[in-house]
Amino acid sequence: MPLFMDTHRFEGEMPPDEEIAKAHRADLEEQGRHDVRYLKYWVSREAKVVHCLVEAPDAETAARVHVETTGSGPEEIYAVDERT
């Protein structure tokens, strides 16, 4: 299944870590209904961004889970290839 990286940008103060983790847990609870798998996420407080790595049939489906769980989708989402 294709891999996607999405980006959530924050203006002003970022939410606390627990709020970000709660949003990720909500994605995990919802993911099965959409045939997606949220694999990992990264937080950069310096850049005021959160990146999520997700397996999904397409970018729209990956973004839809965020919209359903948090009310907003990522600002960017793009396909990525795993490299070692």
PDB file of N, CA and C in Angstrom:
ATOM      1  N   MET A   1       0.849  -1.178   0.000  1.00  0.00           N
ATOM      2  CA  MET A   1       0.000   0.000   0.000  1.00  0.00           C
ATOM      3  C   MET A   1       0.895   1.243   0.000  1.00  0.00           C
ATOM      4  N   PRO A   2       0.486   2.308  -0.679  1.00  0.00           N
ATOM      5  CA  PRO A   2       1.302   3.522  -0.743  1.00  0.00           C
ATOM      6  C   PRO A   2       1.510   4.171   0.627  1.00  0.00           C
ATOM      7  N   LEU A   3       2.641   4.844   0.760  1.00  0.00           N
ATOM      8  CA  LEU A   3       2.971   5.603   1.972  1.00  0.00           C
ATOM      9  C   LEU A   3       2.813   7.091   1.694  1.00  0.00           C
ATOM     10  N   PHE A   4       2.314   7.817   2.694  1.00  0.00           N
ATOM     11  CA  PHE A   4       2.151   9.262   2.590  1.00  0.00           C
ATOM     12  C   PHE A   4       2.702   9.924   3.841  1.00  0.00           C
ATOM     13  N   MET A   5       3.259  11.111   3.655  1.00  0.00           N
ATOM     14  CA  MET A   5       3.678  11.957   4.765  1.00  0.00           C
ATOM     15  C   MET A   5       2.777  13.180   4.735  1.00  0.00           C
ATOM     16  N   ASP A   6       2.162  13.473   5.868  1.00  0.00           N
ATOM     17  CA  ASP A   6       1.366  14.694   5.909  1.00  0.00           C
ATOM     18  C   ASP A   6       1.969  15.684   6.891  1.00  0.00           C
ATOM     19  N   THR A   7       1.634  16.939   6.685  1.00  0.00           N
ATOM     20  CA  THR A   7       2.199  18.029   7.477  1.00  0.00           C
ATOM     21  C   THR A   7       1.082  18.892   8.034  1.00  0.00           C
ATOM     22  N   HIS A   8       1.145  19.105   9.333  1.00  0.00           N
ATOM     23  CA  HIS A   8       0.213  19.990  10.033  1.00  0.00           C
ATOM     24  C   HIS A   8       1.029  21.159  10.567  1.00  0.00           C
ATOM     25  N   ARG A   9       0.700  22.368  10.139  1.00  0.00           N
ATOM     26  CA  ARG A   9       1.428  23.574  10.568  1.00  0.00           C
ATOM     27  C   ARG A   9       0.580  24.344  11.583  1.00  0.00           C
ATOM     28  N   PHE A  10       1.257  24.922  12.552  1.00  0.00           N
ATOM     29  CA  PHE A  10       0.571  25.661  13.608  1.00  0.00           C
ATOM     30  C   PHE A  10       1.039  27.106  13.622  1.00  0.00           C
ATOM     31  N   GLU A  11       0.100  28.020  13.712  1.00  0.00           N
ATOM     32  CA  GLU A  11       0.390  29.443  13.899  1.00  0.00           C
ATOM     33  C   GLU A  11       0.334  29.703  15.397  1.00  0.00           C
ATOM     34  N   GLY A  12       1.191  30.553  15.884  1.00  0.00           N
ATOM     35  CA  GLY A  12       1.180  30.842  17.316  1.00  0.00           C
ATOM     36  C   GLY A  12       1.673  29.647  18.115  1.00  0.00           C
ATOM     37  N   GLU A  13       1.086  29.466  19.276  1.00  0.00           N
ATOM     38  CA  GLU A  13       1.519  28.402  20.180  1.00  0.00           C
ATOM     39  C   GLU A  13       1.002  27.039  19.727  1.00  0.00           C
ATOM     40  N   MET A  14       1.864  26.036  19.788  1.00  0.00           N
ATOM     41  CA  MET A  14       1.456  24.667  19.451  1.00  0.00           C
ATOM     42  C   MET A  14       0.681  24.057  20.610  1.00  0.00           C
ATOM     43  N   PRO A  15      -0.163  23.070  20.319  1.00  0.00           N
ATOM     44  CA  PRO A  15      -0.860  22.374  21.399  1.00  0.00           C
ATOM     45  C   PRO A  15       0.137  21.605  22.268  1.00  0.00           C
ATOM     46  N   PRO A  16      -0.241  21.309  23.504  1.00  0.00           N
ATOM     47  CA  PRO A  16       0.627  20.498  24.363  1.00  0.00           C
ATOM     48  C   PRO A  16       0.821  19.098  23.774  1.00  0.00           C
ATOM     49  N   ASP A  17       1.904  18.446  24.174  1.00  0.00           N
ATOM     50  CA  ASP A  17       2.208  17.097  23.680  1.00  0.00           C
ATOM     51  C   ASP A  17       1.039  16.142  23.885  1.00  0.00           C
ATOM     52  N   GLU A  18       0.371  16.223  25.037  1.00  0.00           N
ATOM     53  CA  GLU A  18      -0.736  15.300  25.317  1.00  0.00           C
ATOM     54  C   GLU A  18      -1.884  15.493  24.328  1.00  0.00           C
ATOM     55  N   GLU A  19      -2.139  16.713  23.925  1.00  0.00           N
ATOM     56  CA  GLU A  19      -3.200  16.970  22.948  1.00  0.00           C
ATOM     57  C   GLU A  19      -2.828  16.397  21.578  1.00  0.00           C
ATOM     58  N   ILE A  20      -1.571  16.520  21.201  1.00  0.00           N
ATOM     59  CA  ILE A  20      -1.101  15.942  19.937  1.00  0.00           C
ATOM     60  C   ILE A  20      -1.197  14.421  19.998  1.00  0.00           C
ATOM     61  N   ALA A  21      -0.790  13.837  21.116  1.00  0.00           N
ATOM     62  CA  ALA A  21      -0.874  12.380  21.288  1.00  0.00           C
ATOM     63  C   ALA A  21      -2.329  11.916  21.267  1.00  0.00           C
ATOM     64  N   LYS A  22      -3.218  12.693  21.863  1.00  0.00           N
ATOM     65  CA  LYS A  22      -4.646  12.348  21.865  1.00  0.00           C
ATOM     66  C   LYS A  22      -5.200  12.329  20.443  1.00  0.00           C
ATOM     67  N   ALA A  23      -4.813  13.308  19.628  1.00  0.00           N
ATOM     68  CA  ALA A  23      -5.252  13.343  18.230  1.00  0.00           C
ATOM     69  C   ALA A  23      -4.726  12.127  17.475  1.00  0.00           C
ATOM     70  N   HIS A  24      -3.480  11.736  17.752  1.00  0.00           N
ATOM     71  CA  HIS A  24      -2.914  10.551  17.102  1.00  0.00           C
ATOM     72  C   HIS A  24      -3.680   9.292  17.516  1.00  0.00           C
ATOM     73  N   ARG A  25      -3.997   9.177  18.796  1.00  0.00           N
ATOM     74  CA  ARG A  25      -4.772   8.014  19.260  1.00  0.00           C
ATOM     75  C   ARG A  25      -6.142   7.963  18.587  1.00  0.00           C
ATOM     76  N   ALA A  26      -6.763   9.117  18.391  1.00  0.00           N
ATOM     77  CA  ALA A  26      -8.054   9.161  17.698  1.00  0.00           C
ATOM     78  C   ALA A  26      -7.907   8.672  16.259  1.00  0.00           C
ATOM     79  N   ASP A  27      -6.814   9.055  15.596  1.00  0.00           N
ATOM     80  CA  ASP A  27      -6.549   8.551  14.242  1.00  0.00           C
ATOM     81  C   ASP A  27      -6.407   7.036  14.253  1.00  0.00           C
ATOM     82  N   LEU A  28      -5.690   6.509  15.242  1.00  0.00           N
ATOM     83  CA  LEU A  28      -5.491   5.061  15.338  1.00  0.00           C
ATOM     84  C   LEU A  28      -6.818   4.333  15.530  1.00  0.00           C
ATOM     85  N   GLU A  29      -7.708   4.918  16.316  1.00  0.00           N
ATOM     86  CA  GLU A  29      -9.014   4.297  16.547  1.00  0.00           C
ATOM     87  C   GLU A  29      -9.879   4.312  15.293  1.00  0.00           C
ATOM     88  N   GLU A  30      -9.729   5.316  14.466  1.00  0.00           N
ATOM     89  CA  GLU A  30     -10.559   5.495  13.270  1.00  0.00           C
ATOM     90  C   GLU A  30      -9.979   4.826  12.024  1.00  0.00           C
ATOM     91  N   GLN A  31      -8.684   4.554  12.011  1.00  0.00           N
ATOM     92  CA  GLN A  31      -7.991   4.145  10.788  1.00  0.00           C
ATOM     93  C   GLN A  31      -8.572   2.903  10.118  1.00  0.00           C
ATOM     94  N   GLY A  32      -9.004   1.923  10.874  1.00  0.00           N
ATOM     95  CA  GLY A  32      -9.505   0.677  10.301  1.00  0.00           C
ATOM     96  C   GLY A  32     -10.742   0.856   9.442  1.00  0.00           C
ATOM     97  N   ARG A  33     -11.552   1.853   9.757  1.00  0.00           N
ATOM     98  CA  ARG A  33     -12.768   2.110   8.978  1.00  0.00           C
ATOM     99  C   ARG A  33     -12.457   2.617   7.574  1.00  0.00           C
ATOM    100  N   HIS A  34     -11.212   3.056   7.360  1.00  0.00           N
ATOM    101  CA  HIS A  34     -10.840   3.668   6.078  1.00  0.00           C
ATOM    102  C   HIS A  34      -9.716   2.921   5.367  1.00  0.00           C
ATOM    103  N   ASP A  35      -9.331   1.773   5.881  1.00  0.00           N
ATOM    104  CA  ASP A  35      -8.251   0.983   5.291  1.00  0.00           C
ATOM    105  C   ASP A  35      -6.943   1.772   5.230  1.00  0.00           C
ATOM    106  N   VAL A  36      -6.635   2.493   6.310  1.00  0.00           N
ATOM    107  CA  VAL A  36      -5.360   3.199   6.426  1.00  0.00           C
ATOM    108  C   VAL A  36      -4.665   2.749   7.702  1.00  0.00           C
ATOM    109  N   ARG A  37      -3.360   3.009   7.771  1.00  0.00           N
ATOM    110  CA  ARG A  37      -2.576   2.682   8.969  1.00  0.00           C
ATOM    111  C   ARG A  37      -1.642   3.836   9.281  1.00  0.00           C
ATOM    112  N   TYR A  38      -1.904   4.503  10.383  1.00  0.00           N
ATOM    113  CA  TYR A  38      -0.995   5.551  10.848  1.00  0.00           C
ATOM    114  C   TYR A  38       0.174   4.874  11.532  1.00  0.00           C
ATOM    115  N   LEU A  39       1.378   5.095  11.018  1.00  0.00           N
ATOM    116  CA  LEU A  39       2.556   4.353  11.454  1.00  0.00           C
ATOM    117  C   LEU A  39       3.381   5.091  12.503  1.00  0.00           C
ATOM    118  N   LYS A  40       3.516   6.397  12.339  1.00  0.00           N
ATOM    119  CA  LYS A  40       4.399   7.151  13.223  1.00  0.00           C
ATOM    120  C   LYS A  40       4.116   8.630  13.039  1.00  0.00           C
ATOM    121  N   TYR A  41       4.484   9.415  14.050  1.00  0.00           N
ATOM    122  CA  TYR A  41       4.398  10.864  13.866  1.00  0.00           C
ATOM    123  C   TYR A  41       5.588  11.535  14.529  1.00  0.00           C
ATOM    124  N   TRP A  42       5.928  12.716  14.024  1.00  0.00           N
ATOM    125  CA  TRP A  42       7.056  13.503  14.524  1.00  0.00           C
ATOM    126  C   TRP A  42       6.558  14.899  14.842  1.00  0.00           C
ATOM    127  N   VAL A  43       7.108  15.478  15.898  1.00  0.00           N
ATOM    128  CA  VAL A  43       6.757  16.832  16.326  1.00  0.00           C
ATOM    129  C   VAL A  43       8.016  17.691  16.297  1.00  0.00           C
ATOM    130  N   SER A  44       7.919  18.862  15.684  1.00  0.00           N
ATOM    131  CA  SER A  44       8.988  19.856  15.754  1.00  0.00           C
ATOM    132  C   SER A  44       8.393  21.130  16.336  1.00  0.00           C
ATOM    133  N   ARG A  45       8.681  21.371  17.590  1.00  0.00           N
ATOM    134  CA  ARG A  45       8.190  22.599  18.224  1.00  0.00           C
ATOM    135  C   ARG A  45       8.903  23.814  17.637  1.00  0.00           C
ATOM    136  N   GLU A  46      10.155  23.645  17.259  1.00  0.00           N
ATOM    137  CA  GLU A  46      10.917  24.742  16.654  1.00  0.00           C
ATOM    138  C   GLU A  46      10.271  25.204  15.344  1.00  0.00           C
ATOM    139  N   ALA A  47       9.896  24.250  14.491  1.00  0.00           N
ATOM    140  CA  ALA A  47       9.276  24.573  13.202  1.00  0.00           C
ATOM    141  C   ALA A  47       7.755  24.702  13.289  1.00  0.00           C
ATOM    142  N   LYS A  48       7.179  24.347  14.446  1.00  0.00           N
ATOM    143  CA  LYS A  48       5.733  24.379  14.672  1.00  0.00           C
ATOM    144  C   LYS A  48       4.987  23.502  13.672  1.00  0.00           C
ATOM    145  N   VAL A  49       5.462  22.256  13.535  1.00  0.00           N
ATOM    146  CA  VAL A  49       4.827  21.299  12.634  1.00  0.00           C
ATOM    147  C   VAL A  49       4.732  19.922  13.286  1.00  0.00           C
ATOM    148  N   VAL A  50       3.766  19.154  12.802  1.00  0.00           N
ATOM    149  CA  VAL A  50       3.651  17.730  13.102  1.00  0.00           C
ATOM    150  C   VAL A  50       3.590  17.022  11.759  1.00  0.00           C
ATOM    151  N   HIS A  51       4.388  15.967  11.614  1.00  0.00           N
ATOM    152  CA  HIS A  51       4.375  15.137  10.411  1.00  0.00           C
ATOM    153  C   HIS A  51       3.842  13.762  10.792  1.00  0.00           C
ATOM    154  N   CYS A  52       2.983  13.202   9.962  1.00  0.00           N
ATOM    155  CA  CYS A  52       2.441  11.861  10.181  1.00  0.00           C
ATOM    156  C   CYS A  52       2.778  10.985   8.978  1.00  0.00           C
ATOM    157  N   LEU A  53       3.220   9.764   9.259  1.00  0.00           N
ATOM    158  CA  LEU A  53       3.479   8.772   8.215  1.00  0.00           C
ATOM    159  C   LEU A  53       2.317   7.793   8.215  1.00  0.00           C
ATOM    160  N   VAL A  54       1.704   7.600   7.052  1.00  0.00           N
ATOM    161  CA  VAL A  54       0.496   6.787   6.969  1.00  0.00           C
ATOM    162  C   VAL A  54       0.501   5.940   5.702  1.00  0.00           C
ATOM    163  N   GLU A  55       0.064   4.700   5.843  1.00  0.00           N
ATOM    164  CA  GLU A  55      -0.224   3.841   4.687  1.00  0.00           C
ATOM    165  C   GLU A  55      -1.690   4.050   4.347  1.00  0.00           C
ATOM    166  N   ALA A  56      -1.970   4.308   3.077  1.00  0.00           N
ATOM    167  CA  ALA A  56      -3.354   4.559   2.674  1.00  0.00           C
ATOM    168  C   ALA A  56      -3.506   4.280   1.189  1.00  0.00           C
ATOM    169  N   PRO A  57      -4.732   3.994   0.757  1.00  0.00           N
ATOM    170  CA  PRO A  57      -4.948   3.768  -0.667  1.00  0.00           C
ATOM    171  C   PRO A  57      -4.627   5.008  -1.504  1.00  0.00           C
ATOM    172  N   ASP A  58      -4.857   6.209  -0.926  1.00  0.00           N
ATOM    173  CA  ASP A  58      -4.576   7.461  -1.628  1.00  0.00           C
ATOM    174  C   ASP A  58      -4.502   8.589  -0.605  1.00  0.00           C
ATOM    175  N   ALA A  59      -4.021   9.740  -1.054  1.00  0.00           N
ATOM    176  CA  ALA A  59      -3.830  10.884  -0.154  1.00  0.00           C
ATOM    177  C   ALA A  59      -5.151  11.382   0.425  1.00  0.00           C
ATOM    178  N   GLU A  60      -6.190  11.386  -0.373  1.00  0.00           N
ATOM    179  CA  GLU A  60      -7.485  11.883   0.090  1.00  0.00           C
ATOM    180  C   GLU A  60      -8.017  11.053   1.249  1.00  0.00           C
ATOM    181  N   THR A  61      -7.859   9.735   1.162  1.00  0.00           N
ATOM    182  CA  THR A  61      -8.330   8.861   2.236  1.00  0.00           C
ATOM    183  C   THR A  61      -7.518   9.083   3.502  1.00  0.00           C
ATOM    184  N   ALA A  62      -6.216   9.237   3.358  1.00  0.00           N
ATOM    185  CA  ALA A  62      -5.365   9.499   4.520  1.00  0.00           C
ATOM    186  C   ALA A  62      -5.790  10.790   5.207  1.00  0.00           C
ATOM    187  N   ALA A  63      -6.029  11.836   4.445  1.00  0.00           N
ATOM    188  CA  ALA A  63      -6.429  13.124   5.016  1.00  0.00           C
ATOM    189  C   ALA A  63      -7.815  13.056   5.646  1.00  0.00           C
ATOM    190  N   ARG A  64      -8.710  12.273   5.068  1.00  0.00           N
ATOM    191  CA  ARG A  64     -10.086  12.177   5.563  1.00  0.00           C
ATOM    192  C   ARG A  64     -10.137  11.722   7.020  1.00  0.00           C
ATOM    193  N   VAL A  65      -9.250  10.804   7.403  1.00  0.00           N
ATOM    194  CA  VAL A  65      -9.241  10.331   8.791  1.00  0.00           C
ATOM    195  C   VAL A  65      -8.961  11.497   9.730  1.00  0.00           C
ATOM    196  N   HIS A  66      -7.982  12.334   9.422  1.00  0.00           N
ATOM    197  CA  HIS A  66      -7.691  13.505  10.260  1.00  0.00           C
ATOM    198  C   HIS A  66      -8.913  14.420  10.360  1.00  0.00           C
ATOM    199  N   VAL A  67      -9.560  14.653   9.240  1.00  0.00           N
ATOM    200  CA  VAL A  67     -10.725  15.538   9.233  1.00  0.00           C
ATOM    201  C   VAL A  67     -11.817  14.973  10.134  1.00  0.00           C
ATOM    202  N   GLU A  68     -12.047  13.682  10.064  1.00  0.00           N
ATOM    203  CA  GLU A  68     -13.099  13.069  10.873  1.00  0.00           C
ATOM    204  C   GLU A  68     -12.762  13.035  12.355  1.00  0.00           C
ATOM    205  N   THR A  69     -11.477  12.916  12.698  1.00  0.00           N
ATOM    206  CA  THR A  69     -11.115  12.805  14.112  1.00  0.00           C
ATOM    207  C   THR A  69     -10.824  14.147  14.768  1.00  0.00           C
ATOM    208  N   THR A  70     -10.315  15.117  14.008  1.00  0.00           N
ATOM    209  CA  THR A  70      -9.921  16.390  14.620  1.00  0.00           C
ATOM    210  C   THR A  70     -10.655  17.592  14.041  1.00  0.00           C
ATOM    211  N   GLY A  71     -11.351  17.393  12.936  1.00  0.00           N
ATOM    212  CA  GLY A  71     -12.058  18.506  12.322  1.00  0.00           C
ATOM    213  C   GLY A  71     -11.247  19.274  11.294  1.00  0.00           C
ATOM    214  N   SER A  72      -9.966  18.937  11.158  1.00  0.00           N
ATOM    215  CA  SER A  72      -9.145  19.604  10.140  1.00  0.00           C
ATOM    216  C   SER A  72      -8.134  18.625   9.565  1.00  0.00           C
ATOM    217  N   GLY A  73      -7.803  18.840   8.311  1.00  0.00           N
ATOM    218  CA  GLY A  73      -6.839  17.973   7.638  1.00  0.00           C
ATOM    219  C   GLY A  73      -5.464  18.604   7.597  1.00  0.00           C
ATOM    220  N   PRO A  74      -4.507  17.897   7.020  1.00  0.00           N
ATOM    221  CA  PRO A  74      -3.151  18.426   6.912  1.00  0.00           C
ATOM    222  C   PRO A  74      -3.072  19.539   5.869  1.00  0.00           C
ATOM    223  N   GLU A  75      -2.096  20.420   6.049  1.00  0.00           N
ATOM    224  CA  GLU A  75      -1.857  21.467   5.051  1.00  0.00           C
ATOM    225  C   GLU A  75      -1.200  20.894   3.803  1.00  0.00           C
ATOM    226  N   GLU A  76      -0.398  19.855   3.986  1.00  0.00           N
ATOM    227  CA  GLU A  76       0.268  19.191   2.864  1.00  0.00           C
ATOM    228  C   GLU A  76       0.193  17.686   3.074  1.00  0.00           C
ATOM    229  N   ILE A  77       0.127  16.961   1.976  1.00  0.00           N
ATOM    230  CA  ILE A  77       0.240  15.504   2.025  1.00  0.00           C
ATOM    231  C   ILE A  77       0.848  15.056   0.701  1.00  0.00           C
ATOM    232  N   TYR A  78       1.834  14.179   0.788  1.00  0.00           N
ATOM    233  CA  TYR A  78       2.511  13.746  -0.429  1.00  0.00           C
ATOM    234  C   TYR A  78       2.979  12.309  -0.269  1.00  0.00           C
ATOM    235  N   ALA A  79       3.095  11.619  -1.400  1.00  0.00           N
ATOM    236  CA  ALA A  79       3.558  10.232  -1.414  1.00  0.00           C
ATOM    237  C   ALA A  79       5.054  10.198  -1.112  1.00  0.00           C
ATOM    238  N   VAL A  80       5.480   9.179  -0.368  1.00  0.00           N
ATOM    239  CA  VAL A  80       6.896   8.981  -0.061  1.00  0.00           C
ATOM    240  C   VAL A  80       7.251   7.521  -0.295  1.00  0.00           C
ATOM    241  N   ASP A  81       8.536   7.276  -0.532  1.00  0.00           N
ATOM    242  CA  ASP A  81       9.066   5.924  -0.668  1.00  0.00           C
ATOM    243  C   ASP A  81       9.970   5.655   0.519  1.00  0.00           C
ATOM    244  N   GLU A  82       9.837   4.476   1.097  1.00  0.00           N
ATOM    245  CA  GLU A  82      10.689   4.106   2.223  1.00  0.00           C
ATOM    246  C   GLU A  82      12.073   3.727   1.711  1.00  0.00           C
ATOM    247  N   ARG A  83      13.106   4.252   2.332  1.00  0.00           N
ATOM    248  CA  ARG A  83      14.501   3.953   1.975  1.00  0.00           C
ATOM    249  C   ARG A  83      15.242   3.555   3.237  1.00  0.00           C
ATOM    250  N   THR A  84      16.288   2.784   3.060  1.00  0.00           N
ATOM    251  CA  THR A  84      17.123   2.430   4.215  1.00  0.00           C
ATOM    252  C   THR A  84      18.527   2.941   4.018  1.00  0.00           C
TER     253      THR A  84
END
